[in-house]
CSV table of C-alpha atoms and ligand atoms in Angstrom, one decimal:
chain,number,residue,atom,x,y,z
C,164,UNK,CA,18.8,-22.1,-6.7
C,165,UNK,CA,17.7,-24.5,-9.6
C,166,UNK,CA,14.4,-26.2,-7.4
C,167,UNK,CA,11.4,-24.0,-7.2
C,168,UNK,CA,10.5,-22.1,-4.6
C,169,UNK,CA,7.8,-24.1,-3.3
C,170,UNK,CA,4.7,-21.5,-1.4
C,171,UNK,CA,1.6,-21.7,0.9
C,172,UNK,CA,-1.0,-19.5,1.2
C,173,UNK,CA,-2.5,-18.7,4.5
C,174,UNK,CA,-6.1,-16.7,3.9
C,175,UNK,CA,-7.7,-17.2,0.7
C,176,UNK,CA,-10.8,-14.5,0.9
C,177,UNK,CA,-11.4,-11.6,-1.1
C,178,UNK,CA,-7.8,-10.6,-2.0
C,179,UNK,CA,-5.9,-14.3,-1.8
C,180,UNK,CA,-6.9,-15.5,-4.6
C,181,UNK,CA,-5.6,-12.8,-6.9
C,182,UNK,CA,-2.2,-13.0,-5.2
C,183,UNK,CA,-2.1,-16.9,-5.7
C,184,UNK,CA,-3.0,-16.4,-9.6
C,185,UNK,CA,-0.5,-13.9,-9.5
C,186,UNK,CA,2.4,-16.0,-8.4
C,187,UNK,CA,1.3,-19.2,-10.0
C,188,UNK,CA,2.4,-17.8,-13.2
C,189,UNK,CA,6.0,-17.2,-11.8
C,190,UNK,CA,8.4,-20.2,-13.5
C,191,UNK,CA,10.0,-20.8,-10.3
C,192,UNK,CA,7.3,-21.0,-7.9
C,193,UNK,CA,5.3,-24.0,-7.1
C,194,UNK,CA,2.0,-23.8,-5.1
C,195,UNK,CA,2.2,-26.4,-2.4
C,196,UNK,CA,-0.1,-25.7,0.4
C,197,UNK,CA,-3.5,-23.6,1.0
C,198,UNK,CA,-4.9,-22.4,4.4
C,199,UNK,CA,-8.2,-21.0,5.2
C,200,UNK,CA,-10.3,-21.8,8.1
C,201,UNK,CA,-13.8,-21.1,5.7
C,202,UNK,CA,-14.1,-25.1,3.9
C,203,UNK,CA,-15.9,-23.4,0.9
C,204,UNK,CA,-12.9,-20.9,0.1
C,205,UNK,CA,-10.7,-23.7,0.9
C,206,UNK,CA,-12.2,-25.6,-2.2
C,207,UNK,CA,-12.1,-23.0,-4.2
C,208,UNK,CA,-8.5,-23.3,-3.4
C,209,UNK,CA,-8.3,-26.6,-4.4
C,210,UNK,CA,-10.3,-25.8,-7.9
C,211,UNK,CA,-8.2,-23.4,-8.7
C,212,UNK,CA,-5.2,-25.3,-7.6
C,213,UNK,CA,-5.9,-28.9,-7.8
C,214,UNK,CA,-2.4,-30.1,-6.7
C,215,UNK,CA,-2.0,-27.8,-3.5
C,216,UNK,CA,-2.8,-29.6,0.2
C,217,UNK,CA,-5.6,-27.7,1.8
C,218,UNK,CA,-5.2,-26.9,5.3
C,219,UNK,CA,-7.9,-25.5,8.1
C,220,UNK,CA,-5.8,-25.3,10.5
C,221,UNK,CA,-2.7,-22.4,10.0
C,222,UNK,CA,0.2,-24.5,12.1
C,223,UNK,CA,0.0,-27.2,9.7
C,224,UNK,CA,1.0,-25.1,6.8
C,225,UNK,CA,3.6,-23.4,8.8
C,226,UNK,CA,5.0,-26.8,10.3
C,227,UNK,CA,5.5,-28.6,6.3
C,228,UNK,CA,9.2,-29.3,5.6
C,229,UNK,CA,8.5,-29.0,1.9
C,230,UNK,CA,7.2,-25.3,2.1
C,231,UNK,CA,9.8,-22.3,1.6
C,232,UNK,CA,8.0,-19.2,1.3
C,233,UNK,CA,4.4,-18.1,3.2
C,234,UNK,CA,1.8,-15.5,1.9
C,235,UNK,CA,-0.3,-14.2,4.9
C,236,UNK,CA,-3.6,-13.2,3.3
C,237,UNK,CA,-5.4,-12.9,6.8
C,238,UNK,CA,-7.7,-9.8,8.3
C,239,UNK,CA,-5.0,-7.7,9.2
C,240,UNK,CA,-5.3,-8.3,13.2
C,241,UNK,CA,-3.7,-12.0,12.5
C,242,UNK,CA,-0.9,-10.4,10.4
C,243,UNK,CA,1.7,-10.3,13.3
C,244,UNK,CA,0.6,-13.9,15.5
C,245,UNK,CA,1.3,-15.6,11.8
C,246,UNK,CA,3.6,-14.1,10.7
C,247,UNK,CA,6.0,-14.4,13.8
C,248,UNK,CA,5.2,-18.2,13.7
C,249,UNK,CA,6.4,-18.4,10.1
C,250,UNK,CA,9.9,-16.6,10.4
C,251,UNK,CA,10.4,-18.3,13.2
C,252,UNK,CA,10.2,-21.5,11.2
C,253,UNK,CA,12.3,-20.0,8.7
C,254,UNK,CA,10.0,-19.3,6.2
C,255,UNK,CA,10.5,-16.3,3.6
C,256,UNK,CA,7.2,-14.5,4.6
C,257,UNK,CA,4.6,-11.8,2.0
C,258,UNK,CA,2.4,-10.3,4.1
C,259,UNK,CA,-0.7,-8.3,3.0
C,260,UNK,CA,-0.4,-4.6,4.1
C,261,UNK,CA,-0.8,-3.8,7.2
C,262,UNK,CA,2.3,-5.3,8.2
C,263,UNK,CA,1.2,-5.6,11.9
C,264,UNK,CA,-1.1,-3.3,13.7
C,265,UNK,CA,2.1,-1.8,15.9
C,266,UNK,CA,5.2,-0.6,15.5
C,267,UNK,CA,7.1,-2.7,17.9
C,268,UNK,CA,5.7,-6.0,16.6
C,269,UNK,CA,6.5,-4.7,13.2
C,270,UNK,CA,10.0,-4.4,15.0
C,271,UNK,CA,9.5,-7.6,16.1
C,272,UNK,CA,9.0,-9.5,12.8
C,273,UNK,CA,11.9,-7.6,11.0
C,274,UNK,CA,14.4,-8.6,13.8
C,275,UNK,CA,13.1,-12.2,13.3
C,276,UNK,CA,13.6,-11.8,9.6
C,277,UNK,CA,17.1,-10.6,9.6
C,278,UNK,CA,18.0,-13.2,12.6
C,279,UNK,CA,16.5,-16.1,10.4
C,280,UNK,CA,18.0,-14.6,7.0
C,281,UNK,CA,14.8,-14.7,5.1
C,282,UNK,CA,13.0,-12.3,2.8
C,283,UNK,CA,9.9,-10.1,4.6
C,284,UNK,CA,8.1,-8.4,2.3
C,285,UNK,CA,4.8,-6.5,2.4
C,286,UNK,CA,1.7,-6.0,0.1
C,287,UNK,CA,2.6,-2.3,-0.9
C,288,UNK,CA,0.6,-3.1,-4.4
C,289,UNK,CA,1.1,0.5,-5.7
C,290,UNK,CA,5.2,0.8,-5.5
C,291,UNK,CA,5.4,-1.8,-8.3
C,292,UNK,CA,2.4,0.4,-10.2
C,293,UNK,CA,3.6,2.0,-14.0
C,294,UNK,CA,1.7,5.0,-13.2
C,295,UNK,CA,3.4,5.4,-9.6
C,296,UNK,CA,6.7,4.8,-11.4
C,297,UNK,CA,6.7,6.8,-14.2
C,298,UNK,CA,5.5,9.5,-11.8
C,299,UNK,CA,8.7,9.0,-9.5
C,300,UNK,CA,11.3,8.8,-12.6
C,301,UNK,CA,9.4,12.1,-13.6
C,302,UNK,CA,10.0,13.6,-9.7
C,303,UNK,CA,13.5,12.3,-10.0
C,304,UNK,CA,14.7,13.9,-13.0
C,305,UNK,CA,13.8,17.0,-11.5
C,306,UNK,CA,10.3,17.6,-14.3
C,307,UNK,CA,8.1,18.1,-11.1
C,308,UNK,CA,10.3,20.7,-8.9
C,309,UNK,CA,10.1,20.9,-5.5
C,310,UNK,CA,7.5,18.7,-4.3
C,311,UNK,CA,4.9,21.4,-2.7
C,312,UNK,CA,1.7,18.8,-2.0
C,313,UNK,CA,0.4,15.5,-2.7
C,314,UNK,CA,-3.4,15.0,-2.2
C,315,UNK,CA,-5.2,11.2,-2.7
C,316,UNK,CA,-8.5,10.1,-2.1
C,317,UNK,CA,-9.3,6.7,-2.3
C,318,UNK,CA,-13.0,6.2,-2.1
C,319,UNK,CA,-16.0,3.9,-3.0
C,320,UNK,CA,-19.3,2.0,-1.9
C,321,UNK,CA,-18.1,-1.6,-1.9
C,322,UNK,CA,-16.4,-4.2,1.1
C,323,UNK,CA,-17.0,-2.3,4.5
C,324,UNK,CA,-14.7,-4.3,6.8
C,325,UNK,CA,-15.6,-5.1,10.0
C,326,UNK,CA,-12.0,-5.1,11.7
C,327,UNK,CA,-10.1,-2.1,10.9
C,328,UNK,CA,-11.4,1.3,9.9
C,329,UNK,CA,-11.2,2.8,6.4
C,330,UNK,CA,-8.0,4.8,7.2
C,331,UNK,CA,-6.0,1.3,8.1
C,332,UNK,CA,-7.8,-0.5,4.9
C,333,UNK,CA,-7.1,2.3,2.6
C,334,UNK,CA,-4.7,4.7,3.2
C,335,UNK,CA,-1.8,2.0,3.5
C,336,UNK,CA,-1.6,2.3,-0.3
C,337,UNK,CA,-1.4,6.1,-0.5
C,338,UNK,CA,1.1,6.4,2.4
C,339,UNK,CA,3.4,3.5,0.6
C,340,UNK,CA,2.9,5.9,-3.0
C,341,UNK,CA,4.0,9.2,-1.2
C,342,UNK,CA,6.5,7.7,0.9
C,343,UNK,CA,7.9,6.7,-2.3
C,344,UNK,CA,7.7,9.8,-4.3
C,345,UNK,CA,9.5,11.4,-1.1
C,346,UNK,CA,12.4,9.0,-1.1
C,347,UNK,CA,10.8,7.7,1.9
C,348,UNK,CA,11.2,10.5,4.3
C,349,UNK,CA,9.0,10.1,7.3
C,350,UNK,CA,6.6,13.2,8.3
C,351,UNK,CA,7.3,15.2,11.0
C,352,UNK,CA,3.8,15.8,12.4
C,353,UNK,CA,0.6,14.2,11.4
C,354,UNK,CA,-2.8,15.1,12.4
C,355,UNK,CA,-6.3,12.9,11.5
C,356,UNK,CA,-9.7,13.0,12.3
C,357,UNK,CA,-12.3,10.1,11.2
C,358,UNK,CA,-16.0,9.9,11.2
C,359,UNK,CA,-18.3,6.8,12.1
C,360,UNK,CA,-22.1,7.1,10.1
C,361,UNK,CA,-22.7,3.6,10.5
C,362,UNK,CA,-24.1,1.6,13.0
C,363,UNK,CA,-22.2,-1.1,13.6
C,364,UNK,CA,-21.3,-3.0,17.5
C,365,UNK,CA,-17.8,-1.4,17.6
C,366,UNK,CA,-17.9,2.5,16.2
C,367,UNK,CA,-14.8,2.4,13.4
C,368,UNK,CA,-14.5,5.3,11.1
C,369,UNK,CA,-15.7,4.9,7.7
C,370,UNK,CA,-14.8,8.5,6.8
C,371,UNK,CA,-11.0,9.2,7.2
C,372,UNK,CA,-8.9,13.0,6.9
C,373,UNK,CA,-5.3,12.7,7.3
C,374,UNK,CA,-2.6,15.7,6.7
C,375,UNK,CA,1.2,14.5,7.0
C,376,UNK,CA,3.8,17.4,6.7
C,377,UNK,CA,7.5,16.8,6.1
C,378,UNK,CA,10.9,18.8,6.7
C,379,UNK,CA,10.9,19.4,3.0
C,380,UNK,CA,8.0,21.7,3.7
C,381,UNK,CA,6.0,18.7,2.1
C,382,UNK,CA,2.0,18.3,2.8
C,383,UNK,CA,0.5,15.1,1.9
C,384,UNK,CA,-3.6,14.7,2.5
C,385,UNK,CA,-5.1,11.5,2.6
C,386,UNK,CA,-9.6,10.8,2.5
C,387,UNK,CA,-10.1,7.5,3.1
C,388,UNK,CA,-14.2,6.6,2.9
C,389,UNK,CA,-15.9,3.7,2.5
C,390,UNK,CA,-19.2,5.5,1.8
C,391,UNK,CA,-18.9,7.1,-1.7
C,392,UNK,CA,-21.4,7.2,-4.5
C,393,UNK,CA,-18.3,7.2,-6.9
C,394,UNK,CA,-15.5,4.8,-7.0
C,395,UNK,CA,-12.1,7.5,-6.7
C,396,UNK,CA,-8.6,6.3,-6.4
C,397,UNK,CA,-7.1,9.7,-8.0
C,398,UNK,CA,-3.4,11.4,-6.4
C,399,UNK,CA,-2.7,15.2,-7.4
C,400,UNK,CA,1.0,15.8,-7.3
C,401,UNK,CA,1.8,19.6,-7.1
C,402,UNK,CA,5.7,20.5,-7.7
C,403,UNK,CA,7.1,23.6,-8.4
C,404,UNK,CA,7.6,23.2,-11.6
C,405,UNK,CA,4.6,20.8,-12.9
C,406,UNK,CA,1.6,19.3,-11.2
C,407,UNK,CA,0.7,15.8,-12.5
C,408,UNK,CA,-2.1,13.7,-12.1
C,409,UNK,CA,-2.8,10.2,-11.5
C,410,UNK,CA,-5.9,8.9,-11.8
C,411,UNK,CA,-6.6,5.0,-11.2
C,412,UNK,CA,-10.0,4.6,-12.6
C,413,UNK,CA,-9.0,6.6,-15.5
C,414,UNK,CA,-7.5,3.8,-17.6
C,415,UNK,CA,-7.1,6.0,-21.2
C,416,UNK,CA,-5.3,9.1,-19.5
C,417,UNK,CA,-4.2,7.7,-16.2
C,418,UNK,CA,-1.1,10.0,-15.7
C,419,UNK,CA,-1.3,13.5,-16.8
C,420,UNK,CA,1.2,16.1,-16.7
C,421,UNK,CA,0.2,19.7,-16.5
C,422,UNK,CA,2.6,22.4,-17.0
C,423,UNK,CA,1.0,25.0,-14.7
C,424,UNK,CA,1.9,26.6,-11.6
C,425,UNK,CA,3.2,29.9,-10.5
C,426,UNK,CA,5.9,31.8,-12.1
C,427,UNK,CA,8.2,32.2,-9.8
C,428,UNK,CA,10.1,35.0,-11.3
C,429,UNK,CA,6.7,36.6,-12.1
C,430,UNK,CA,6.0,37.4,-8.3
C,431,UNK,CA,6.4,41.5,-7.9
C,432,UNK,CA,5.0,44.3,-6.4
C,433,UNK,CA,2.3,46.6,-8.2
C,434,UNK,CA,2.5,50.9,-7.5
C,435,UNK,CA,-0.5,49.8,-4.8
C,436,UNK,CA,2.5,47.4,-2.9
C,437,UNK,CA,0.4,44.4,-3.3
C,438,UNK,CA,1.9,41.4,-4.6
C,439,UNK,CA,0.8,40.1,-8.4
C,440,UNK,CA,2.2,36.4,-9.2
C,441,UNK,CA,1.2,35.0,-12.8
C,442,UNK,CA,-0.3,32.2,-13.5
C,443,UNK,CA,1.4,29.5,-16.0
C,444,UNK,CA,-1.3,27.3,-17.9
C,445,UNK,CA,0.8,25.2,-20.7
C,446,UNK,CA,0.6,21.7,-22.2
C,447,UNK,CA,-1.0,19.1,-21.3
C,448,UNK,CA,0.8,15.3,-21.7
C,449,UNK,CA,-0.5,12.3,-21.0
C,450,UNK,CA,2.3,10.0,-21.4
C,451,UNK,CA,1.8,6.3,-23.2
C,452,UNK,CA,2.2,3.8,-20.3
C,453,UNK,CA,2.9,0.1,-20.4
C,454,UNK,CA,1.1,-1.0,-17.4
C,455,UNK,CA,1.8,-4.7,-16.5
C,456,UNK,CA,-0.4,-5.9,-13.9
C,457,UNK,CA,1.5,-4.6,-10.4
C,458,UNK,CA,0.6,-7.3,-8.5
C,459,UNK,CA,2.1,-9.9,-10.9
C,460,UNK,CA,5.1,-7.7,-10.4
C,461,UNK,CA,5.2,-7.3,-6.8
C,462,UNK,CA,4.7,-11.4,-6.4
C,463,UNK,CA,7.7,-12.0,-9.0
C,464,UNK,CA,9.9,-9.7,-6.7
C,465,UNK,CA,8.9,-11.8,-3.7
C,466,UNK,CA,9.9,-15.0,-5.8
C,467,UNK,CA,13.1,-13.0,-7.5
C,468,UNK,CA,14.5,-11.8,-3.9
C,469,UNK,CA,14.1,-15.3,-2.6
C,470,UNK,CA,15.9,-17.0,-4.8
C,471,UNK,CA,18.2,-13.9,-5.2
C,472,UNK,CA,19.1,-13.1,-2.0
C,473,UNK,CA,18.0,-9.9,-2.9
C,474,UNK,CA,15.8,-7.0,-0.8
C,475,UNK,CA,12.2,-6.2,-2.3
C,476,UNK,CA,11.0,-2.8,-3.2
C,477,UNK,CA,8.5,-3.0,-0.9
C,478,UNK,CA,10.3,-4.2,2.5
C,479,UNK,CA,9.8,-4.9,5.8
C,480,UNK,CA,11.0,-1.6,6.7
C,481,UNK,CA,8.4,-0.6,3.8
C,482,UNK,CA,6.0,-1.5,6.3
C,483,UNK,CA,7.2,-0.3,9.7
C,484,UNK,CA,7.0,3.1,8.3
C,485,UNK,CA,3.8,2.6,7.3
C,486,UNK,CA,2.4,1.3,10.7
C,487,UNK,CA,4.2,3.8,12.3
C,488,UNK,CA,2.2,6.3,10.0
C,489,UNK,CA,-1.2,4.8,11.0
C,490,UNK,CA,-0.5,4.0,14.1
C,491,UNK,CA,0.2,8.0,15.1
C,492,UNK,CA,-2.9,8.9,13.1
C,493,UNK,CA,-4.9,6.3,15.1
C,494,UNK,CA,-3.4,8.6,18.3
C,495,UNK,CA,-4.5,11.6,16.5
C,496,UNK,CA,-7.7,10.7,15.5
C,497,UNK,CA,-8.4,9.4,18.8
C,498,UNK,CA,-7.5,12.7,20.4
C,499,UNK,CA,-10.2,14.3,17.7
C,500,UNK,CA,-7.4,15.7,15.6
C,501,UNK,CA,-4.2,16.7,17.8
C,502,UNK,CA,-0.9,17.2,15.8
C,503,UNK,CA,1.6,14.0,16.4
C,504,UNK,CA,4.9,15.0,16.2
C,505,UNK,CA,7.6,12.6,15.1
C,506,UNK,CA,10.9,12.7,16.5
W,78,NAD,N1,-2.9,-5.1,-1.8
W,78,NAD,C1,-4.2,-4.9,-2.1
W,78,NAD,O1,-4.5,-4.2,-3.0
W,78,NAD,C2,-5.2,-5.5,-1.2
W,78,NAD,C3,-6.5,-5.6,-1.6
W,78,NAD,C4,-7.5,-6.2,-0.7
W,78,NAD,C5,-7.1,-6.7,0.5
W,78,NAD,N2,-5.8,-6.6,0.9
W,78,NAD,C6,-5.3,-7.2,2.1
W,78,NAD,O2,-5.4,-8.6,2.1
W,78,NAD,C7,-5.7,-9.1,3.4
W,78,NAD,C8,-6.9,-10.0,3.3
W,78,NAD,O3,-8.0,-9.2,2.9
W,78,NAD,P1,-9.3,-9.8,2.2
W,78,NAD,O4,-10.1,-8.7,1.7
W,78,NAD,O5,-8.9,-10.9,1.4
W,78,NAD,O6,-10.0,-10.4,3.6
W,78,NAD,P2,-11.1,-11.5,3.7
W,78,NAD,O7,-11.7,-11.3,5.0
W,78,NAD,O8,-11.9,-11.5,2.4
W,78,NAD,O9,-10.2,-12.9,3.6
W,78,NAD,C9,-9.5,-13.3,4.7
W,78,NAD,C10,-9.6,-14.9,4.7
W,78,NAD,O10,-8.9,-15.4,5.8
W,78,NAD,C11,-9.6,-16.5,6.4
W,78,NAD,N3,-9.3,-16.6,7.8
W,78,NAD,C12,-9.6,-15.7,8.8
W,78,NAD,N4,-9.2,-16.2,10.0
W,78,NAD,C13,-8.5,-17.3,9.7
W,78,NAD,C14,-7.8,-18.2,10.5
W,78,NAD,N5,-7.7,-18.0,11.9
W,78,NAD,N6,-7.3,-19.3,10.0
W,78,NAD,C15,-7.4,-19.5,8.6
W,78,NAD,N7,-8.0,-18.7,7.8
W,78,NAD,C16,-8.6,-17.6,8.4
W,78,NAD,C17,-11.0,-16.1,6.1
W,78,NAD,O11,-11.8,-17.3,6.1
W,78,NAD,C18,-11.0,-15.5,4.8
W,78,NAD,O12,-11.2,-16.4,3.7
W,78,NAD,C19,-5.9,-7.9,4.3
W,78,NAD,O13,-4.7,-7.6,5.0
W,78,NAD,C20,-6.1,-6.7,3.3
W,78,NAD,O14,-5.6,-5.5,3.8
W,78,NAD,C21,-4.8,-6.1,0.0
């Protein structure tokens, strides 16, 4: 492919105009069209992008003949209606996580994808992360052992959305990271619960708990909360061997690498027959990491795969599992708690 690879926008809030930036500086791509149904976003838009046609209304953008590839930047409740309208015009589609709010239309858009031979690709931010990679290349040389528990709380005090809860805003990221460090086994039972404090027309959870365990013998716990005098966006890995931290607010020492655990081999039985284990507490590393900003990364992959024929990290199928994830802990949560098994 020797033209560029010529992209709209559909939703430029909060979040779309750090993804346009993003992309913009991508050699191949070429900003064409803007959509946004709010006429002062839409002109910041056109600040920012002086030569891109701005568009209120979504089918416009969709319809244009001299637009390849569409970023759905919407609330996520419009993810799927767009979405489906833009594969079926043939259009390579990035969609901003969650894919879709159900399984089966996430079903939906990757049979349309395949059908129509175009790239789907979802906002999974933190699989193109240095810190979330370095971690995995340390999980896959065998540094961390067997992977016992991975615990992540992403919490702070700032956008409160009104259309999904804090589980389906937040937690997408940390079930994308785990999923990843697991080589993207699926749980085989989740349970979550989720608490509402604020007063709002429809109750949706700003407080979320969510345990996932896996064949592997695996536990992954997710908090979600919205309502935190901190901001927190920290995952605690805990192998057999090491236990490794990665903390994203922590920009000096954002992966650390403990050498503690239990000895194994240590484990025996005193003259009383009770068990002793010994504790291992030895170095601490914190390796050098060369973060690039991940979502200039993730945007070049979308660009890369399109014009490579190529499949992006994070995939449609990236995102099934995901909804599939949140949608059984939306059936948990609503049964205050009950374990979801998964087949
Ligand atoms: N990957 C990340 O780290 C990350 C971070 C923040 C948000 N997000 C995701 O990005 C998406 C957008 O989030 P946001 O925070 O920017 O939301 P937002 O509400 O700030 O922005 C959505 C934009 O869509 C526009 N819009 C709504 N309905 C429309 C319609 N029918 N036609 C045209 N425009 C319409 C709104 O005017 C608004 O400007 C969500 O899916 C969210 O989960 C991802």
């Amino acid at each position: 492919m020797t033209s560029k690879t010529r992209i709209a926008q559909i939703g430029f809030g909060y979040w779309g105009p750090n993804i346009l930036r993003a992309i913009s500086s991508h050699g191949d791509a070429e900003i064409v069209a803007v959509s946004d149904n709010d006429q002062e976003q839409l002109a910041k838009a056109g600040r920012q992008f002086p030569t891109a046609a701005l568009c209120t209304d979504i089918d416009d953008v969709i319809a244009r003949n001299d637009v390849d590839a569409i970023i759905v930047a919407l609330p996520a409740g419009l993810h799927f209606d767009v979405t489906k309208k833009a594969l079926e015009a043939g259009k390579h589609c990035f969609v901003e996580k969650p894919l879709a709010l159900t399984t089966s239309d996430c079903k939906t858009l990757l049979g349309l994808a395949a059908r129509k031979n175009v790239v789907l690709m979802v906002g999974h931010t933190f699989e193109y992360h240095g810190a979330v990679r370095k971690i995995k290349a340390l999980i896959d040389a065998g540094e961390v052992g067997e992977i016992y528990s991975i615990i992540a709380q992403r919490m702070n005090l700032r956008r409160i959305r009104q259309d999904v809860d804090a589980m389906w805003n937040l937690a997408p990221h940390d079930f994308s990271i785990a999923l990843y460090w697991l080589n993207q086994a699926m749980p085989v039972s989740i349970r979550a619960q989720g608490f509402s404090h604020l007063p709002r027309p429809k109750p949706l959870a700003d407080l979320t708990y969510l345990t996932m365990e896996f064949a592997s013998g695996a536990v992954v716990h997710i908090i979600s909360s919205w309502l935190s005098p901190e901001k927190i966006r920290k995952v605690m890995l805990v192998g057999s061997k090491k236990m490794v931290t990665y903390d994203d607010v922590d920009v000096e020492s954002m992966v650390q690498i403990h050498d503690k655990g239990v000895d194994l081999s240590s484990v025996v039985t005193t003259d009383y027959g009770e068990y002793q284990t010994l504790v291992r507490s030895g170095d601490l590393v914190i390796p050098a990491l060369r973060i690039t900003e991940p979502l200039r990364i993730e945007m070049y992959d979308f660009v890369d795969c399109i014009r490579q024929g190529k499949t992006p990290v994070a995939d449609g199928q990236s995102g099934l599992r995901v909804t599939r994830i949140l949608e059984a802990a939306s059936e948990s949560m609503a049964r205050n708690g009950a374990p979801i098994k998964f087949e």
